Amino acid sequence: MKGIPINIKNTYAVGKDDPFRVRTKVSMMINIAIIGFGVVGSATYELTVRNAELIGKRVGDAVKVKRILDIRDFDDHPASGLMTKKLDDIVNDKDISIVVESIGGLKPAFEFTKAVLMSGKSAITSNKELVAVHGQELEEIARQNNVSYLYEASVGGGIPIIRPLKQCLAANEFTEIIGILNGTTNYILTKMRMEGVAFADALKDAQEKGYAELNPSADVEGYDTYRKLSILSWTAFGKFIDAEKIDRKGIGDITAEDIAKAKGDGRVIKLVGRAKLVDGEVRCTIAPEAITVGDPLAIADGVYNAIIVRGNFIGDAMFYGPGAGGEATASAVMSDVIEIARNMVASRKSV
Amino acid sequence: MKGIPINIKNTYAVGKDDPFRVRTKVSMMINIAIIGFGVVGSATYELTVRNAELIGKRVGDAVKVKRILDIRDFDDHPASGLMTKKLDDIVNDKDISIVVESIGGLKPAFEFTKAVLMSGKSAITSNKELVAVHGQELEEIARQNNVSYLYEASVGGGIPIIRPLKQCLAANEFTEIIGILNGTTNYILTKMRMEGVAFADALKDAQEKGYAELNPSADVEGYDTYRKLSILSWTAFGKFIDAEKIDRKGIGDITAEDIAKAKGDGRVIKLVGRAKLVDGEVRCTIAPEAITVGDPLAIADGVYNAIIVRGNFIGDAMFYGPGAGGEATASAVMSDVIEIARNMVASRKSV
């Protein structure tokens, strides 16, 4: 388990009925590392263990966590044998080809990610702040090193949205993206609506449950929505959004009366982010909106997110699901791991 | 235009800001053919023309329709120079690597698709009947010929759903799929609800508008929903659904009174298909359900579809959008073309 790659030969009996069936036999292994063993990092490890067999089938090779970096100790954890406190144990390990960064924040995530990419390993992140601030530079470094920098989990938690923009809807000219992208504000607004409580009480509850931070301004004032919208704008339009140029309003002024009045009108109040391409420029607004019940975006309650993508052939498509939570976010992280792992398997075959 | 591949060198000025930017210069071309120039086929041609520049950027090479097969004449159409009535003009053309089949039905689509795959070309289809009946065999033939058989457009019109199951959510063990998959019945039920008309009148209107066939039983009795659900079951669970084993009920008995009563209860009636994996077997029910307004599936009105995917890490994710229409379906067809075209570009580079 510690540094010795285990050879797996023909492990997977793949049935004729399996659409993920691979053409050739399995004879290697894809080793990944996780940096940051918090909610997302530990759920990602858990996913690789619980769904190991099906991921092996679908990739065409076993995908295994070889190292986990965290400054904390996890002596009693089943993965304690994989833990390290030194980044060198990951970047210098030639058997590791994919590194998941789930530290969050800019420091030390930015330096760590650069080191990972420059060591010739692909990096995958759930870190919206890092992608929003340094995504372009990190993609460029990845390109120079012939590896990938993928960030499906940085927006919308488990909801597939980056890959749909880059692949599923890639034939479209994108014109607008509209989304409920912040679980914290949505939890607060949903609680105010369902229980008739004031903003301050709903915020306090969210803080007690760990959904909101002690200083909740990044969520409440719409900065988190801005970051995610900027990542979507980059992916769809090729342009990040300038923070100076957005028209932004948070939910701090929303009263129980506002919510009750909207409810009486058959509406729900949500913090909505909009990014629209107008004459080659991205126009961005973030503000609470009263949405009619029955309209697609209105279904996103609590920590669920919903994202509408508008394209010149698809029209409107919407992606909806859990916008937060370790397990859902790990699903998105692993979709990136699987994409890179499949490309590795394919390139082996073409050698 | 007729059989002579045009060489495009470095045509695309790809900006630094474009996330789809490719690493190497463009120097070839990817030629496709379309079989069946109806609603979907002609919209696919239109898409390749209107979005040619962005598709070229995102693929890393120009993608162009070289041949169109149809038994009808299209003398006044801008693409008339590409038309042929002979399949041989496509299967024997070594410059064509991808063929879109949008004939519909089993005959001659099945034989044509086999011929395409056996000639070493990838095939892409919007034909749900063909995939539901012969999908497994055609995938096998594709595999033997080292090409692809892709069918994103066969379910949910423009909505990305096959690729999300195979890629975006590939880390999950799927447990259930629930969907509103038939635009015709949904149009009828929506019209009954909004205008208070009887089933027969709503059906007649759908027939006049071309949304329902003269013999509407495939839609109204739930067979179309069954086919699409069976394709989703194959993709998610690796098993098609046995038509004998489904619990199926159409919408023919739904009265204006049923709709009005549901409306009074804050509900909408929809034809819902459910496929659930229980002890390794797929249990399938198709029946009208009264769904509470505010529940995710309730948003799908008219020809819109909505599909919920349940997985062991993602929880529930929903995909929503236009379930029919030429342009939306062409978006899905072209997502498959782009996937294969990108793989072709990548494999050229690794040579």
Coordinates of N, CA, C and O in Angstrom, one line a residue, chain A residues 147-239:
Chain A
V147 N -0.6 18.2 -19.3 CA -1.5 17.6 -18.4 C -2.8 18.4 -18.3 O -2.9 19.4 -19.0
S148 N -3.7 18.0 -17.5 CA -5.0 18.6 -17.4 C -5.2 19.3 -16.1 O -4.7 18.9 -15.0
Y149 N -6.0 20.4 -16.1 CA -6.5 21.0 -14.9 C -8.0 21.1 -15.0 O -8.5 21.9 -15.8
L150 N -8.7 20.3 -14.2 CA -10.1 20.2 -14.4 C -10.8 20.6 -13.1 O -10.3 20.4 -12.0
Y151 N -12.0 21.1 -13.2 CA -12.7 21.8 -12.0 C -14.2 21.6 -12.0 O -14.9 22.5 -11.6
E152 N -14.7 20.5 -12.4 CA -16.1 20.2 -12.4 C -16.7 20.5 -11.1 O -17.8 21.0 -11.0
A153 N -16.0 20.1 -10.0 CA -16.6 20.2 -8.6 C -16.6 21.6 -8.1 O -17.1 21.9 -7.0
S154 N -16.0 22.6 -8.8 CA -15.9 23.9 -8.3 C -17.2 24.7 -8.4 O -17.4 25.7 -7.7
V155 N -18.1 24.3 -9.2 CA -19.4 24.9 -9.3 C -20.5 23.9 -9.2 O -20.5 22.8 -9.9
G156 N -21.6 24.2 -8.4 CA -22.8 23.4 -8.4 C -22.6 22.0 -7.7 O -23.4 21.1 -7.9
G157 N -21.6 21.9 -6.8 CA -21.4 20.7 -6.1 C -21.4 19.5 -7.0 O -20.5 19.4 -7.8
G158 N -22.3 18.6 -6.8 CA -22.3 17.3 -7.6 C -22.9 17.5 -9.0 O -22.8 16.6 -9.8
I159 N -23.6 18.6 -9.3 CA -24.3 18.8 -10.6 C -23.3 18.8 -11.7 O -22.4 19.6 -11.7
P160 N -23.5 18.0 -12.7 CA -22.6 18.1 -13.9 C -23.0 19.5 -14.6 O -24.1 19.7 -15.0
I161 N -22.0 20.4 -14.7 CA -22.2 21.6 -15.4 C -21.0 22.1 -16.3 O -21.2 22.5 -17.4
I162 N -19.8 21.8 -15.8 CA -18.6 22.2 -16.6 C -18.5 21.3 -17.8 O -18.3 21.8 -18.9
R163 N -18.6 20.0 -17.6 CA -18.5 19.0 -18.7 C -19.6 19.2 -19.7 O -19.4 19.2 -20.9
P164 N -20.9 19.4 -19.2 CA -21.9 19.7 -20.2 C -21.6 20.9 -21.1 O -21.8 20.9 -22.3
L165 N -21.0 22.0 -20.5 CA -20.7 23.2 -21.3 C -19.5 22.8 -22.3 O -19.6 23.2 -23.4
K166 N -18.5 22.1 -21.8 CA -17.4 21.8 -22.6 C -17.6 20.7 -23.6 O -17.0 20.6 -24.7
Q167 N -18.6 19.8 -23.3 CA -18.7 18.6 -24.2 C -20.2 18.4 -24.7 O -20.4 18.5 -25.9
C168 N -21.1 18.2 -23.7 CA -22.5 17.8 -24.2 C -23.1 18.9 -25.0 O -23.9 18.6 -25.9
L169 N -22.8 20.2 -24.7 CA -23.5 21.3 -25.4 C -22.5 22.1 -26.3 O -22.7 23.2 -26.7
A170 N -21.3 21.4 -26.6 CA -20.2 22.1 -27.2 C -20.5 22.6 -28.7 O -19.8 23.4 -29.2
A171 N -21.6 22.1 -29.2 CA -22.0 22.5 -30.6 C -22.7 23.9 -30.6 O -23.0 24.5 -31.6
N172 N -23.0 24.4 -29.4 CA -23.8 25.6 -29.3 C -23.0 26.9 -29.1 O -21.9 26.8 -28.4
E173 N -23.4 28.0 -29.6 CA -22.9 29.3 -29.2 C -23.7 29.6 -28.0 O -25.0 29.7 -28.0
F174 N -23.0 29.8 -26.8 CA -23.7 30.1 -25.6 C -24.1 31.6 -25.5 O -23.2 32.4 -25.9
T175 N -25.2 31.9 -25.0 CA -25.6 33.3 -25.0 C -25.9 33.8 -23.5 O -25.7 34.9 -23.2
E176 N -26.3 32.8 -22.6 CA -26.6 33.3 -21.3 C -26.6 32.1 -20.3 O -26.9 30.9 -20.7
I177 N -26.2 32.4 -19.1 CA -26.2 31.4 -18.0 C -26.9 32.0 -16.8 O -26.6 33.1 -16.5
I178 N -27.9 31.3 -16.3 CA -28.6 31.8 -15.2 C -28.6 30.7 -14.1 O -29.0 29.6 -14.4
G179 N -28.3 31.1 -12.8 CA -28.2 30.0 -11.9 C -28.5 30.4 -10.4 O -28.3 31.6 -10.0
I180 N -29.0 29.5 -9.7 CA -29.0 29.5 -8.2 C -27.8 28.7 -7.8 O -27.8 27.5 -7.9
L181 N -26.7 29.4 -7.4 CA -25.4 28.8 -7.2 C -24.9 28.7 -5.8 O -23.8 28.1 -5.6
N182 N -25.6 29.3 -4.9 CA -25.1 29.4 -3.5 C -26.1 28.7 -2.6 O -27.2 29.1 -2.3
G183 N -25.6 27.6 -2.0 CA -26.5 26.8 -1.1 C -26.8 27.5 0.2 O -27.9 27.3 0.7
T184 N -25.9 28.3 0.7 CA -26.1 28.9 2.0 C -27.3 29.9 2.0 O -28.2 29.8 2.8
T185 N -27.2 30.8 1.0 CA -28.3 31.8 0.9 C -29.6 31.1 0.5 O -30.7 31.5 1.0
N186 N -29.5 30.0 -0.2 CA -30.8 29.3 -0.6 C -31.4 28.6 0.6 O -32.6 28.5 0.7
Y187 N -30.5 28.0 1.4 CA -30.9 27.4 2.6 C -31.7 28.4 3.5 O -32.8 28.2 4.1
I188 N -31.0 29.6 3.7 CA -31.6 30.7 4.5 C -33.0 31.1 4.0 O -34.0 31.2 4.7
L189 N -33.0 31.4 2.7 CA -34.3 31.9 2.1 C -35.4 30.8 2.1 O -36.6 31.1 2.3
T190 N -35.0 29.5 2.0 CA -36.0 28.4 2.0 C -36.5 28.3 3.4 O -37.7 28.1 3.6
K191 N -35.6 28.4 4.4 CA -36.0 28.3 5.8 C -37.0 29.5 6.2 O -38.0 29.3 6.9
M192 N -36.6 30.7 5.7 CA -37.5 31.9 6.0 C -38.9 31.6 5.4 O -39.9 31.9 6.0
R193 N -38.9 31.0 4.2 CA -40.2 30.8 3.5 C -41.0 29.7 4.2 O -42.2 29.9 4.5
M194 N -40.4 28.6 4.6 CA -41.1 27.5 5.1 C -41.5 27.7 6.6 O -42.5 27.2 7.0
E195 N -40.7 28.4 7.3 CA -41.0 28.5 8.8 C -41.3 30.0 9.2 O -41.6 30.2 10.4
G196 N -41.3 30.9 8.2 CA -41.7 32.3 8.6 C -40.8 33.0 9.5 O -41.2 34.0 10.1
V197 N -39.6 32.5 9.6 CA -38.6 33.2 10.5 C -37.9 34.4 9.8 O -37.9 34.5 8.6
A198 N -37.3 35.2 10.7 CA -36.5 36.4 10.2 C -35.2 35.9 9.6 O -34.7 34.8 9.9
F199 N -34.6 36.8 8.8 CA -33.3 36.5 8.2 C -32.2 36.2 9.3 O -31.5 35.2 9.1
A200 N -32.2 37.0 10.4 CA -31.2 36.7 11.4 C -31.3 35.3 12.0 O -30.3 34.7 12.3
D201 N -32.5 34.9 12.2 CA -32.7 33.6 12.8 C -32.4 32.5 11.9 O -31.8 31.5 12.3
A202 N -32.7 32.6 10.6 CA -32.4 31.6 9.6 C -30.9 31.5 9.4 O -30.3 30.5 9.3
L203 N -30.2 32.7 9.5 CA -28.8 32.7 9.3 C -28.1 32.0 10.5 O -27.2 31.2 10.3
K204 N -28.6 32.3 11.7 CA -28.1 31.7 12.9 C -28.2 30.1 12.8 O -27.3 29.4 13.1
D205 N -29.4 29.7 12.4 CA -29.6 28.2 12.2 C -28.6 27.7 11.2 O -28.0 26.6 11.4
A206 N -28.4 28.4 10.1 CA -27.5 27.9 9.1 C -26.0 27.8 9.6 O -25.3 26.9 9.3
Q207 N -25.7 28.8 10.5 CA -24.4 28.8 11.1 C -24.2 27.6 12.1 O -23.2 26.9 12.1
E208 N -25.3 27.4 12.8 CA -25.2 26.3 13.8 C -25.1 24.9 13.1 O -24.4 24.0 13.6
K209 N -25.7 24.8 11.9 CA -25.7 23.5 11.2 C -24.4 23.4 10.3 O -24.2 22.4 9.6
G210 N -23.6 24.5 10.3 CA -22.4 24.4 9.5 C -22.6 24.8 8.0 O -21.7 24.6 7.2
Y211 N -23.8 25.3 7.7 CA -24.0 25.7 6.3 C -23.5 27.1 6.0 O -23.3 27.5 4.9
A212 N -23.4 27.9 7.1 CA -22.9 29.3 6.9 C -21.7 29.5 7.8 O -21.6 28.9 8.9
E213 N -20.8 30.3 7.3 CA -19.7 30.6 8.2 C -20.0 31.7 9.2 O -21.0 32.4 9.1
L214 N -19.1 31.8 10.2 CA -19.3 32.8 11.2 C -19.4 34.2 10.6 O -20.2 35.1 11.0
N215 N -18.5 34.5 9.7 CA -18.6 35.7 8.8 C -19.2 35.3 7.5 O -18.6 34.8 6.6
P216 N -20.5 35.5 7.4 CA -21.3 34.9 6.3 C -21.3 35.8 5.1 O -22.0 35.5 4.1
S217 N -20.5 36.9 5.0 CA -20.6 37.9 4.0 C -20.3 37.3 2.6 O -21.0 37.7 1.6
A218 N -19.4 36.4 2.4 CA -19.0 35.9 1.1 C -20.3 35.2 0.5 O -20.5 35.4 -0.7
D219 N -21.1 34.5 1.3 CA -22.3 33.9 0.8 C -23.4 34.9 0.7 O -24.0 35.1 -0.4
V220 N -23.7 35.6 1.8 CA -24.9 36.5 1.9 C -24.8 37.6 0.9 O -25.8 38.1 0.4
E221 N -23.6 38.2 0.7 CA -23.5 39.3 -0.2 C -23.3 39.0 -1.6 O -23.1 39.8 -2.5
G222 N -23.3 37.7 -1.9 CA -23.3 37.2 -3.3 C -21.9 37.0 -3.9 O -21.8 36.8 -5.1
Y223 N -20.8 37.1 -3.1 CA -19.5 37.0 -3.7 C -19.2 35.5 -4.1 O -18.6 35.3 -5.1
D224 N -19.8 34.6 -3.4 CA -19.6 33.2 -3.7 C -20.3 32.9 -5.1 O -19.8 32.2 -6.0
T225 N -21.5 33.4 -5.2 CA -22.3 33.3 -6.5 C -21.5 33.9 -7.6 O -21.4 33.3 -8.7
Y226 N -20.9 35.1 -7.3 CA -20.0 35.7 -8.4 C -18.9 34.8 -8.8 O -18.7 34.7 -10.0
R227 N -18.2 34.2 -7.9 CA -17.1 33.4 -8.2 C -17.5 32.2 -9.1 O -16.9 31.9 -10.1
K228 N -18.6 31.6 -8.7 CA -19.1 30.4 -9.5 C -19.5 30.9 -10.9 O -19.3 30.2 -11.9
L229 N -20.2 32.0 -10.9 CA -20.7 32.5 -12.2 C -19.5 32.9 -13.1 O -19.6 32.7 -14.4
S230 N -18.5 33.4 -12.5 CA -17.3 33.8 -13.3 C -16.6 32.5 -13.9 O -16.2 32.5 -15.0
I231 N -16.6 31.4 -13.1 CA -16.1 30.2 -13.7 C -16.9 29.7 -14.8 O -16.4 29.2 -15.8
L232 N -18.2 29.7 -14.7 CA -19.1 29.3 -15.8 C -19.0 30.2 -17.0 O -19.0 29.7 -18.1
S233 N -18.8 31.5 -16.7 CA -18.6 32.4 -17.8 C -17.3 32.1 -18.6 O -17.2 32.1 -19.8
W234 N -16.2 31.8 -17.9 CA -15.0 31.4 -18.5 C -15.2 30.1 -19.3 O -14.7 30.1 -20.4
T235 N -15.9 29.2 -18.8 CA -16.1 27.9 -19.5 C -16.9 28.1 -20.7 O -16.7 27.5 -21.8
A236 N -18.0 28.9 -20.6 CA -18.9 29.0 -21.7 C -18.5 30.1 -22.7 O -18.6 29.9 -23.9
F237 N -18.0 31.2 -22.2 CA -17.8 32.4 -23.1 C -16.3 32.6 -23.3 O -15.9 33.5 -24.1
G238 N -15.4 31.9 -22.5 CA -14.0 32.2 -22.6 C -13.5 33.5 -21.9 O -12.5 34.0 -22.2
K239 N -14.4 34.0 -21.0 CA -14.1 35.2 -20.3 C -14.5 35.1 -18.8 O -15.6 34.8 -18.5

